[in-house]
Coordinates of C-alpha atoms in Angstrom, one line a residue:
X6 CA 97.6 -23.3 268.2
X7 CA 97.4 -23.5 264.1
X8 CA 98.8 -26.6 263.0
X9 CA 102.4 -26.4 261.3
X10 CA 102.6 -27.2 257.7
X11 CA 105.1 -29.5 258.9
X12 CA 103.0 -31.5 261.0
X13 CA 100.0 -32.1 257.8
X14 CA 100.0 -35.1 256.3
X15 CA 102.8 -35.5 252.6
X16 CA 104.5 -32.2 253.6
X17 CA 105.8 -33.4 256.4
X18 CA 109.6 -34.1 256.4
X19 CA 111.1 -37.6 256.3
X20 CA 114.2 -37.5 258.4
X21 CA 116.0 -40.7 256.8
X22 CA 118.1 -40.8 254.5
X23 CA 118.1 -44.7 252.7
X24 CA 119.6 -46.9 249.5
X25 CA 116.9 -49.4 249.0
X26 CA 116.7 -51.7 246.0
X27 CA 114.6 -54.8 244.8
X28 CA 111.7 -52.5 245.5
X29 CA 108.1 -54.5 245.3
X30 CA 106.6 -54.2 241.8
X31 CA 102.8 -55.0 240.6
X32 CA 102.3 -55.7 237.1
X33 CA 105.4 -55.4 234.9
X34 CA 108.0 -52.6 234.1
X35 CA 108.5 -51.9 230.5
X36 CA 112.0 -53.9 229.9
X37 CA 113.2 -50.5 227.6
X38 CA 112.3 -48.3 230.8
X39 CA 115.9 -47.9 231.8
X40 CA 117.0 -45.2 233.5
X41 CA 116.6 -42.7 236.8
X42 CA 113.7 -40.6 238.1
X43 CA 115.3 -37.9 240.0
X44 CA 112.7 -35.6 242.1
X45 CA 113.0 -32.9 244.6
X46 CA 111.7 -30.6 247.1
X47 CA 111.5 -28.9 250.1
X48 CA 112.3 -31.1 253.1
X49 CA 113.5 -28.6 256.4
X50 CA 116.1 -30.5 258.2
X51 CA 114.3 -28.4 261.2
X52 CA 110.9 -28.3 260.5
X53 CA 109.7 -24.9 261.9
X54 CA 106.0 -23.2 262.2
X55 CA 107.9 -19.9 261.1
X56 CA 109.2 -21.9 257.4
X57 CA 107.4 -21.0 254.2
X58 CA 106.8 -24.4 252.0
X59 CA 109.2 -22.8 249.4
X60 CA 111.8 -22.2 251.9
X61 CA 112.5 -26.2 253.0
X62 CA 116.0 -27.8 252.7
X63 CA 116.2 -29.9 249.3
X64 CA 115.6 -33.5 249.6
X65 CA 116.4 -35.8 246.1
X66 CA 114.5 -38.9 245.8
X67 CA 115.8 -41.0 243.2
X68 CA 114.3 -44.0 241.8
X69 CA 116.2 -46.3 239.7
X70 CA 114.5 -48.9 236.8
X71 CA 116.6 -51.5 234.9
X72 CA 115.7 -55.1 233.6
X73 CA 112.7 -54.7 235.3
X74 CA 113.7 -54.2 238.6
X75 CA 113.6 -50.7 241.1
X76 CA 115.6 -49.3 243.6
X77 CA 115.7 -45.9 245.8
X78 CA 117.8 -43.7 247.4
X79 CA 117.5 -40.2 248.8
X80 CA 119.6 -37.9 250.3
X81 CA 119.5 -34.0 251.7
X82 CA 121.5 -31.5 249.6
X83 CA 124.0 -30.2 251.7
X84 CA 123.9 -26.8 250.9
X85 CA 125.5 -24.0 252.8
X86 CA 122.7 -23.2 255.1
X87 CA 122.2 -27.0 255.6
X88 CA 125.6 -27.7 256.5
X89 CA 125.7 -24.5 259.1
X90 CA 122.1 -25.8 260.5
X91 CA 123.4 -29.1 261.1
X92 CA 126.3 -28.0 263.0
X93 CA 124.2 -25.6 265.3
X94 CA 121.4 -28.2 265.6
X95 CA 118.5 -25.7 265.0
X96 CA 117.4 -24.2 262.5
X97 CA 119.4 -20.3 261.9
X98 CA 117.7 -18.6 258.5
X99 CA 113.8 -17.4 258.3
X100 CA 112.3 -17.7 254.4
X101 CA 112.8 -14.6 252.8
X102 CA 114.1 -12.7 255.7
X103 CA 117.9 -13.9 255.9
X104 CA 119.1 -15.0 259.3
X105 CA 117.4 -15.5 262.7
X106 CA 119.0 -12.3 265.5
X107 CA 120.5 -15.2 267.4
X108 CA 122.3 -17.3 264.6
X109 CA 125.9 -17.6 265.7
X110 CA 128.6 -15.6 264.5
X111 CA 130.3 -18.3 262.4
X112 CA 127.1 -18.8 260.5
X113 CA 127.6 -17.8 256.5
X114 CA 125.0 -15.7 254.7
X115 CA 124.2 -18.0 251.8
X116 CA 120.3 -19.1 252.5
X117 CA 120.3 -21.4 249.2
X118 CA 118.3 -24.6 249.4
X119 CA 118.1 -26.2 246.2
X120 CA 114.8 -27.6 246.8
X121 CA 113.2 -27.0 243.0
X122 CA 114.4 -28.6 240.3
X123 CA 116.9 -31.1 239.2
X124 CA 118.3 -31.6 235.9
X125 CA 121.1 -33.3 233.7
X126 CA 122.8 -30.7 231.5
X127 CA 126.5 -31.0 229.9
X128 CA 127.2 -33.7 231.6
X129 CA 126.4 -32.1 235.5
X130 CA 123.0 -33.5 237.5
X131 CA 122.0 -30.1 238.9
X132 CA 119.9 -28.9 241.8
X133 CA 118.2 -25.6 241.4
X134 CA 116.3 -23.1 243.1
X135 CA 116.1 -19.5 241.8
X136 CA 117.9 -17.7 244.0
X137 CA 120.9 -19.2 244.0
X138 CA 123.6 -20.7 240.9
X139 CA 123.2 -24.9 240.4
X140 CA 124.6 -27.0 242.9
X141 CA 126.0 -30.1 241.1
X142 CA 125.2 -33.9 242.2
X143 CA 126.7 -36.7 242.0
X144 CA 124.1 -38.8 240.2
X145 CA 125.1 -42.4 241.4
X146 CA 124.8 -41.4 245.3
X147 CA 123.5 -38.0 245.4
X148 CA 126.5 -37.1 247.0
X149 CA 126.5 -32.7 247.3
X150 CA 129.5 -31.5 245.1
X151 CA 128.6 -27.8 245.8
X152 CA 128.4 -24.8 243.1
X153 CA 128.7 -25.6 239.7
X154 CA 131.6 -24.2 237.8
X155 CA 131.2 -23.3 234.1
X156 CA 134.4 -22.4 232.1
X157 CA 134.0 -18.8 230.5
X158 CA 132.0 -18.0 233.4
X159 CA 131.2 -14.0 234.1
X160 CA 132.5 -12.9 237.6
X161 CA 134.1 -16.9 238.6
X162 CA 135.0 -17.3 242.6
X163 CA 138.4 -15.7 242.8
X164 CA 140.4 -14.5 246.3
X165 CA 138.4 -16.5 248.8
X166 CA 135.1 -14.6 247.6
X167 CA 131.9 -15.7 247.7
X168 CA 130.5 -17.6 244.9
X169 CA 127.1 -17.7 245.7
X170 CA 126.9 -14.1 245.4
X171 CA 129.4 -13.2 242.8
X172 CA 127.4 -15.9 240.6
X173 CA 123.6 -14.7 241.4
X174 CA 120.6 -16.0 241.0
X175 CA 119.6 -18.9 238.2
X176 CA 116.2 -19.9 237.3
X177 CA 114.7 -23.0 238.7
X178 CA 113.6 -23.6 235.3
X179 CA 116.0 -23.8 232.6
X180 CA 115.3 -24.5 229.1
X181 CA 117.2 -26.7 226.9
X182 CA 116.6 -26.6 223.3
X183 CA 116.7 -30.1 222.3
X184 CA 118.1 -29.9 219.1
X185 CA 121.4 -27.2 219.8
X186 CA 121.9 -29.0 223.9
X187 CA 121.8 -25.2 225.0
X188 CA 120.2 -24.2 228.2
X189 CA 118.9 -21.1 228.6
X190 CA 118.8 -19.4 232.0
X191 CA 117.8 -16.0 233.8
X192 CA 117.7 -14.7 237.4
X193 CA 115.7 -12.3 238.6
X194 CA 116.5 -10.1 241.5
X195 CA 120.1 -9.7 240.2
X196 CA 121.0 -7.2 241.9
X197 CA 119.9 -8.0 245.1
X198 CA 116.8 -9.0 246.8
X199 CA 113.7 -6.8 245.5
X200 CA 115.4 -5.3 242.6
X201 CA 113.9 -5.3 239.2
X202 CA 116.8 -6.0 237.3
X203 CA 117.1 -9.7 235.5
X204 CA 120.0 -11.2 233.8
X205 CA 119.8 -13.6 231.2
X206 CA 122.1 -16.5 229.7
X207 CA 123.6 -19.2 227.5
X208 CA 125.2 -22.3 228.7
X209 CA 126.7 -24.5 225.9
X210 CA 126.3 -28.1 225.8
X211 CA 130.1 -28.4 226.5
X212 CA 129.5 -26.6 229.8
X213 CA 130.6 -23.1 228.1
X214 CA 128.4 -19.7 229.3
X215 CA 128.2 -18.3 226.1
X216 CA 126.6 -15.1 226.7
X217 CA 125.2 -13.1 229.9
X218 CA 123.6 -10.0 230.0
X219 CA 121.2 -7.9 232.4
X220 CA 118.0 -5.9 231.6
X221 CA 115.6 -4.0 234.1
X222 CA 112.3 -5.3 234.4
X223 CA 109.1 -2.8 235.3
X224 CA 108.7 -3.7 238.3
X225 CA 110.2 -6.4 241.0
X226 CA 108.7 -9.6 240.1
X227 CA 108.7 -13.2 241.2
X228 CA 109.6 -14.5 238.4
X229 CA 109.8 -18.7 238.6
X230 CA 109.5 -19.6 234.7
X231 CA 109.6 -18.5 231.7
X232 CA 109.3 -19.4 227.8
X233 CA 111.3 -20.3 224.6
X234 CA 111.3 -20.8 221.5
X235 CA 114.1 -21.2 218.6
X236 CA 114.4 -17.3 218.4
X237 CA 112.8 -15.8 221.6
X238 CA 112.9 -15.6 225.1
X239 CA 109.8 -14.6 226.6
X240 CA 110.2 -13.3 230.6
X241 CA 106.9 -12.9 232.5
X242 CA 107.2 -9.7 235.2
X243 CA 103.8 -10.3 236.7
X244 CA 102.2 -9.5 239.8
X245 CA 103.7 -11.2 242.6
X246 CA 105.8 -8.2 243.7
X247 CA 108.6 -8.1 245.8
X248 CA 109.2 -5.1 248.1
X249 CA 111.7 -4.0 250.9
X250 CA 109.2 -1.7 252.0
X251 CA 106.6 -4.1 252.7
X252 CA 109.3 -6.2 255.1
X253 CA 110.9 -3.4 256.6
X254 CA 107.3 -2.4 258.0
X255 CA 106.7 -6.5 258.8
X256 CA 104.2 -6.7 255.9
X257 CA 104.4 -9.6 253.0
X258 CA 107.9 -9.8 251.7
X259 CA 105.8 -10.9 248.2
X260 CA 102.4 -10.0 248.0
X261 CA 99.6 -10.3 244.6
X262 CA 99.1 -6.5 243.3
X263 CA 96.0 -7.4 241.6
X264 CA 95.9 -3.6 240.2
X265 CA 99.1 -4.2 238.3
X266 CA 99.5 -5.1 234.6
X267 CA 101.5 -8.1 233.3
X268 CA 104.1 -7.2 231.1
X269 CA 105.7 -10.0 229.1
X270 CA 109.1 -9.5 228.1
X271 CA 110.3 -10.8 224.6
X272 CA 113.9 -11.0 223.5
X273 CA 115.8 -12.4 220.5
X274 CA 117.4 -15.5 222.5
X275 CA 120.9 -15.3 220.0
X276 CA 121.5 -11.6 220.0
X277 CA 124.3 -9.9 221.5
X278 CA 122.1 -7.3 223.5
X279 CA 119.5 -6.9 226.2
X280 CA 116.6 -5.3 223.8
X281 CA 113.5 -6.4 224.9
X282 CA 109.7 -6.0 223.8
X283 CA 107.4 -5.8 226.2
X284 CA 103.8 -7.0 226.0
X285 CA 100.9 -6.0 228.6
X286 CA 97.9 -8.1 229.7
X287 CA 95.5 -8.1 233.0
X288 CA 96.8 -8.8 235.9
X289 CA 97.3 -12.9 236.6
X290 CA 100.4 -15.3 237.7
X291 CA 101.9 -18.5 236.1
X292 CA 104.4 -20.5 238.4
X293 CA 104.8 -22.9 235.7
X294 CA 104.9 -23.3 231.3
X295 CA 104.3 -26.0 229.3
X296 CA 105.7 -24.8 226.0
X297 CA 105.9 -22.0 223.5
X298 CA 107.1 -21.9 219.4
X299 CA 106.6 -19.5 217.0
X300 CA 103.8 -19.7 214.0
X301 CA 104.1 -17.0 210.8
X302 CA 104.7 -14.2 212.5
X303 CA 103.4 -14.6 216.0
X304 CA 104.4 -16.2 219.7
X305 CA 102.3 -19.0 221.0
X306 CA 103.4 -20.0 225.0
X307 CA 100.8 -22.5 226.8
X308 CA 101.3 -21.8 230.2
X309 CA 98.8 -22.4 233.6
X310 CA 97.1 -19.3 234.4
X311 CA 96.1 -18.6 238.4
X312 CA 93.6 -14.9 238.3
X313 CA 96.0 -14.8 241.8
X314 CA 99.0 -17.2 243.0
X315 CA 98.2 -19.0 246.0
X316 CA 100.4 -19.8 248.6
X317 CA 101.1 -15.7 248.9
X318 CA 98.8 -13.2 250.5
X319 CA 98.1 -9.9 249.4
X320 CA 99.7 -6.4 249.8
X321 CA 98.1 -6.0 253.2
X322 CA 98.5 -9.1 254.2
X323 CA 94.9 -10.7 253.6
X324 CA 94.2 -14.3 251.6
X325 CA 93.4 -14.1 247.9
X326 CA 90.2 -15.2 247.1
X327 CA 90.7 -19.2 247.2
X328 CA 88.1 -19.4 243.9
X329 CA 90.5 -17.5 242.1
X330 CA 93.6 -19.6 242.8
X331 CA 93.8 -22.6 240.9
X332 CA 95.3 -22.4 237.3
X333 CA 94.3 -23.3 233.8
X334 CA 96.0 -24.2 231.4
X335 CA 95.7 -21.3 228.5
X336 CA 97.3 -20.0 225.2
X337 CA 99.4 -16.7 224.9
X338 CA 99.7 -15.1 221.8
X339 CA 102.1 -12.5 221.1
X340 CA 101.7 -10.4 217.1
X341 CA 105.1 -9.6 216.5
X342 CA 104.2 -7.1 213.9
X343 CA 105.8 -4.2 215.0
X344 CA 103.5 -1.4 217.0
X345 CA 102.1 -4.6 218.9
X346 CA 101.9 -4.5 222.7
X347 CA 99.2 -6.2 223.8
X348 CA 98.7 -10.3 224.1
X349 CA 95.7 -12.1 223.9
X350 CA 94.8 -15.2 226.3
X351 CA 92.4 -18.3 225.4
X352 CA 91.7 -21.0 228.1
X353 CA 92.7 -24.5 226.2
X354 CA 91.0 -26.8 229.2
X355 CA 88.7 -26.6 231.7
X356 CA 90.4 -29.1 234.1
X357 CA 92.3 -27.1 236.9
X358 CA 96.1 -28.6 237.3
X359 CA 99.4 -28.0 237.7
X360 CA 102.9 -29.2 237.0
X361 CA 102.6 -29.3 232.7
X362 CA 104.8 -31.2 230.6
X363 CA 106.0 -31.9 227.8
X364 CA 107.8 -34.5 225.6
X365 CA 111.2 -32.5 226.4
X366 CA 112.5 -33.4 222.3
X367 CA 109.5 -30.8 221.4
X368 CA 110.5 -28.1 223.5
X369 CA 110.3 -25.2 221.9
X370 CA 108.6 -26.3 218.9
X371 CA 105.2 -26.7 217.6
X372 CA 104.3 -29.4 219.9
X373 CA 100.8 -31.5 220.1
X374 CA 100.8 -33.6 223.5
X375 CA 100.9 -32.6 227.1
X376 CA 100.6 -33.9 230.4
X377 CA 99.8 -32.0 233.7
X378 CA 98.9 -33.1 237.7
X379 CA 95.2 -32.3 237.8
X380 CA 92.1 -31.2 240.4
X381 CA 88.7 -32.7 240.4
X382 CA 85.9 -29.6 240.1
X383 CA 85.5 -28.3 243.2
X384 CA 88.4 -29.8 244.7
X385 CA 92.4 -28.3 245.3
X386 CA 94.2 -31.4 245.8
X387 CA 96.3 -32.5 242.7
X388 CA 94.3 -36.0 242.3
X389 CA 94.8 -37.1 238.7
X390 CA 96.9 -36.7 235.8
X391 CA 95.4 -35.1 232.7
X392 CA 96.8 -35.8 229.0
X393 CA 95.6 -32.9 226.6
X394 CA 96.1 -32.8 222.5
X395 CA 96.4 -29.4 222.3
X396 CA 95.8 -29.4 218.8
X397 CA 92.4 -31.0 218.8
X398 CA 91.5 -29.9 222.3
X399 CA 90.5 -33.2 223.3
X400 CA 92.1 -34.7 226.8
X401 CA 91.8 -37.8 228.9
X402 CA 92.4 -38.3 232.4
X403 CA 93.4 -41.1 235.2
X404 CA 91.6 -40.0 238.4
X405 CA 93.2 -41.4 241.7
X406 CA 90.9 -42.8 244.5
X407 CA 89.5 -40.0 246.9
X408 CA 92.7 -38.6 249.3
X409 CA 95.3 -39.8 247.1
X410 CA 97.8 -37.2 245.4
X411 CA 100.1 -36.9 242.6
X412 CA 103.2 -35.3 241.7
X413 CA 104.0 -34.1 238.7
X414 CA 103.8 -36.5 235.4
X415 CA 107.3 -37.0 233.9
X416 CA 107.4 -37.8 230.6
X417 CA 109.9 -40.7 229.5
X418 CA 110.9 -41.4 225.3
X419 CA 110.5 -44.7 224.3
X420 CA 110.2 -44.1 220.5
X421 CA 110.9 -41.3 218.3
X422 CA 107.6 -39.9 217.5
X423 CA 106.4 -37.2 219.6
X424 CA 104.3 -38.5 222.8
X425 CA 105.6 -42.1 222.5
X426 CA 106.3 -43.0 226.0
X427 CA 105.8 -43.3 229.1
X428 CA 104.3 -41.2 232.3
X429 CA 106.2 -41.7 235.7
X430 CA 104.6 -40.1 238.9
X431 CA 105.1 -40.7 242.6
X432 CA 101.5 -40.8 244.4
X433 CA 101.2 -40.3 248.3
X434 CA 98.1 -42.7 249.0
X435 CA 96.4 -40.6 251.9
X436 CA 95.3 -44.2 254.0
X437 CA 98.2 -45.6 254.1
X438 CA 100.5 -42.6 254.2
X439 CA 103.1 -44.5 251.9
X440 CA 104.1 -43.2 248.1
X441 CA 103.9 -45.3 245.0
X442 CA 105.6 -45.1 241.7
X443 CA 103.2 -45.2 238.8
X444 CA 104.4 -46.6 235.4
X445 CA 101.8 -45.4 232.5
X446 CA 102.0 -45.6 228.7
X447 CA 101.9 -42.0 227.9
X448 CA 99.1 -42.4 225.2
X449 CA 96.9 -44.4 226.9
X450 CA 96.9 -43.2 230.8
X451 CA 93.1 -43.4 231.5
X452 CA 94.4 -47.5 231.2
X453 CA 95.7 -46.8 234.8
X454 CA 98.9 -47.7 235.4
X455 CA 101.4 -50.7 233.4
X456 CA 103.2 -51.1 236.6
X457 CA 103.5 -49.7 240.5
X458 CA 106.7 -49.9 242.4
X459 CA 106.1 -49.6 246.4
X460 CA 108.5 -46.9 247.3
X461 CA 110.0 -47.4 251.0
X462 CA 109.4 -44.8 252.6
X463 CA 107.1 -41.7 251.9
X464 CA 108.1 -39.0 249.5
X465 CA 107.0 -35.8 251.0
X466 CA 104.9 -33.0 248.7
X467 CA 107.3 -31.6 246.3
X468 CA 108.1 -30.0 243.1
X469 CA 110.0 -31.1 240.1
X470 CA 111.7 -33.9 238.6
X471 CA 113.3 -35.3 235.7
X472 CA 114.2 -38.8 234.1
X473 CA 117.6 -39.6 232.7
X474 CA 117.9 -42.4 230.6
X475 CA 120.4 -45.4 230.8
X476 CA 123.5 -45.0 232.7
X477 CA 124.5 -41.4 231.0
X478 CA 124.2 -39.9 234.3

């Protein structure tokens, strides 16, 4: 029998949930580092062979610095389908395919597991995944305080109906332009699973949905992030298709069409209506940005470019070809001279990664430093952390020892000039089987790490994360 991904190593599930504090420390934490690292993924409640990775219950693993001293805590988010699994002691919804034939009658229908992304916004810690609206958290004990409510918000719960679906879908990947506190958010299949149409929004920084709108895309898209700038909104519909067909006849739900363009929508990010111009390139997929701003009269977006997505087969059902699935970081430029339609691509590094960042004050603007969880050549495995000058071109990396793995590099301000900071990443150190916290000054991270906090207990494989600073949150 194939081995679960359950049962491999860092993505298997931790099944306790702790408050430890006076955590071990080697060398010294930075006495300004003040503040939370909050980081989440996919972490099934009831691990099952049948369970995409993407399709785990969202765990939160917070780790708290002050006066030079750690502490963690981590707790499920009690979503709807968690709270309905947990009552029927077995797992009751299938990745991508809604519930299992046998799931008792009282069972809802809302699948969300807010396993992505977690972010602070208008005063609200929010965990995200893109099918389903924010779920706010408590930031103190990660307490679950269910859908977030925005005032002025289109189609608000009212008579007992369901919010989940009266709200729709909500990017994992928000933007927040650092200098107005907007965030910017879209959600593809809006209206309803494998549908091309997208909607696209404005939250305030006083919790206010400013605007909301829908567009169709040209074709049904995974769409998991996307691009501003201080004008534009750029949406990438790219190859990783979505199709009822292909489930009703027990073929991938979300498949690579490799003979399919991508086409890049641009929008006006302030403007009243849906217009949108769209741009074509060759066929490719990006699961994650690093940053995009606009220069004279063109759009430049740095993004990690995969020939095909791993982690999803194709049309048929076959693998992709494994040599064409690891990602490069690259520029997109879009002419905004009218009559354009085409964009152009030019690879930036020649280090495979994942998981770019930014310092988040630079966010959509012309921007010089990044950071991104890198592969050795030849290898898959995430096993170092690469920081690129992307307007020189030149980078420098921190390779971990052989097994080890990182997550991704969070960027944390410490002055006010762009890059000054520091890096925090969790490592799973393959020998041991335990995670780490590494501390490292952002400019200098081939210096290895300032400081190391022994986290206690592992912190499985997941996704995203974000550091809030002080006690704001």
């Amino acid at each position: 029998m194939p081995q679960s991904i359950w049962e491999q190593g860092n993505y298997a599930p931790v099944m306790h949930e702790i408050d430890v504090g006076g955590l071990a420390v080697q060398g010294r934490l930075p006495p300004g580092l003040s503040g939370t690292l909050f980081r989440i993924g996919p972490n099934p409640r009831f691990p099952s062979a049948a369970t995409h990775w993407f399709g785990g219950d969202g765990m939160i693993h917070a780790i708290s610095l002050a006066n030079g001293a750690a502490a963690y805590r981590n707790r499920w988010v009690r979503t709807p389908k968690w709270r309905d699994e947990d009552r029927a002691g077995r797992p009751l919804f299938r990745t991508f395919a809604g519930k299992v034939a046998d799931a008792p009658d009282w069972a809802g229908d809302d699948r969300g597991v807010a396993n992505t992304h977690i972010v602070w916004h208008a005063g609200q810690l929010l965990a995200l995944e893109e099918a389903h609206w924010p779920t706010g958290i408590m930031p103190r004990t990660l307490e679950t305080l269910g859908y977030a409510q925005y005032a002025g918000e289109p189609g608000a719960a009212r008579d007992g109906a369901d919010p989940a679906r009266q709200r729709g879908p909500f990017t994992a990947h928000p933007k927040i332009d650092p200098h107005t506190g907007e965030m910017f958010f879209f959600g593809y299949n809006a209206d309803g699973p494998f549908t091309p149409a997208i909607t696209v929004g404005t939250i305030a920084p006083d919790g206010r949905i400013t605007r909301r709108f829908r567009f169709e895309a040209p074709y049904c898209s995974m769409v998991h992030d996307f691009m501003m700038t201080e004008r534009h909104l750029l949406i990438p519909i790219l190859p990783l298709t979505g199709s009822r067909q292909r489930a009703e006849q027990k073929l991938p739900a979300y498949a690579f069409e490799g003979g399919r363009s991508s086409m890049i929508g641009v929008l006006d990010r302030d403007g009243p209506s849906a217009t949108v111009r769209w741009y074509e390139g060759p066929a490719c997929y990006v699961f994650h940005t690093m940053n995009a701003w606009q220069s004279g009269n063109s759009l430049l977006a740095d993004v990690m470019v995969y020939e095909e997505p791993p982690l999803f087969p194709r049309p048929d059902g076959s693998p992709g070809d494994p040599a064409r699935q690891q990602a490069y970081l690259a520029r997109w430029t879009f002419d905004l001279t009218p009559g354009s339609g085409t964009f152009t691509q030019q690879r930036l590094c020649d280090v495979a990664g994942e998981f770019p960042r930014i310092d988040d004050r630079f966010a959509g603007r012309k921007y010089r430093h990044g950071w991104f969880a890198a592969s050795r050549p030849g290898e898959s495995d995430l096993s170092g952390i690469v920081h690129i000058d992307v307007s020189t071109g030149a980078s420098r990396a921190l390779w971990l020892p052989p097994g080890d793995v990182t997550s991704e590099p969070v960027f944390a301000a410490r002055g006010d000039a762009e890059g000054d900071g520091w890096i925090l990443a969790v490592v799973w150190r393959a020998a041991s089987n335990t995670s780490e916290l590494l501390v490292l000054d952002a400019g200098d991270i081939a210096a290895g790490p300032v400081a190391t906090v022994a986290l206690p207990q592992r912190v499985p494989f997941g996704f995203h994360g974000n550091w809030v600073a002080g006690d704001g949150a």
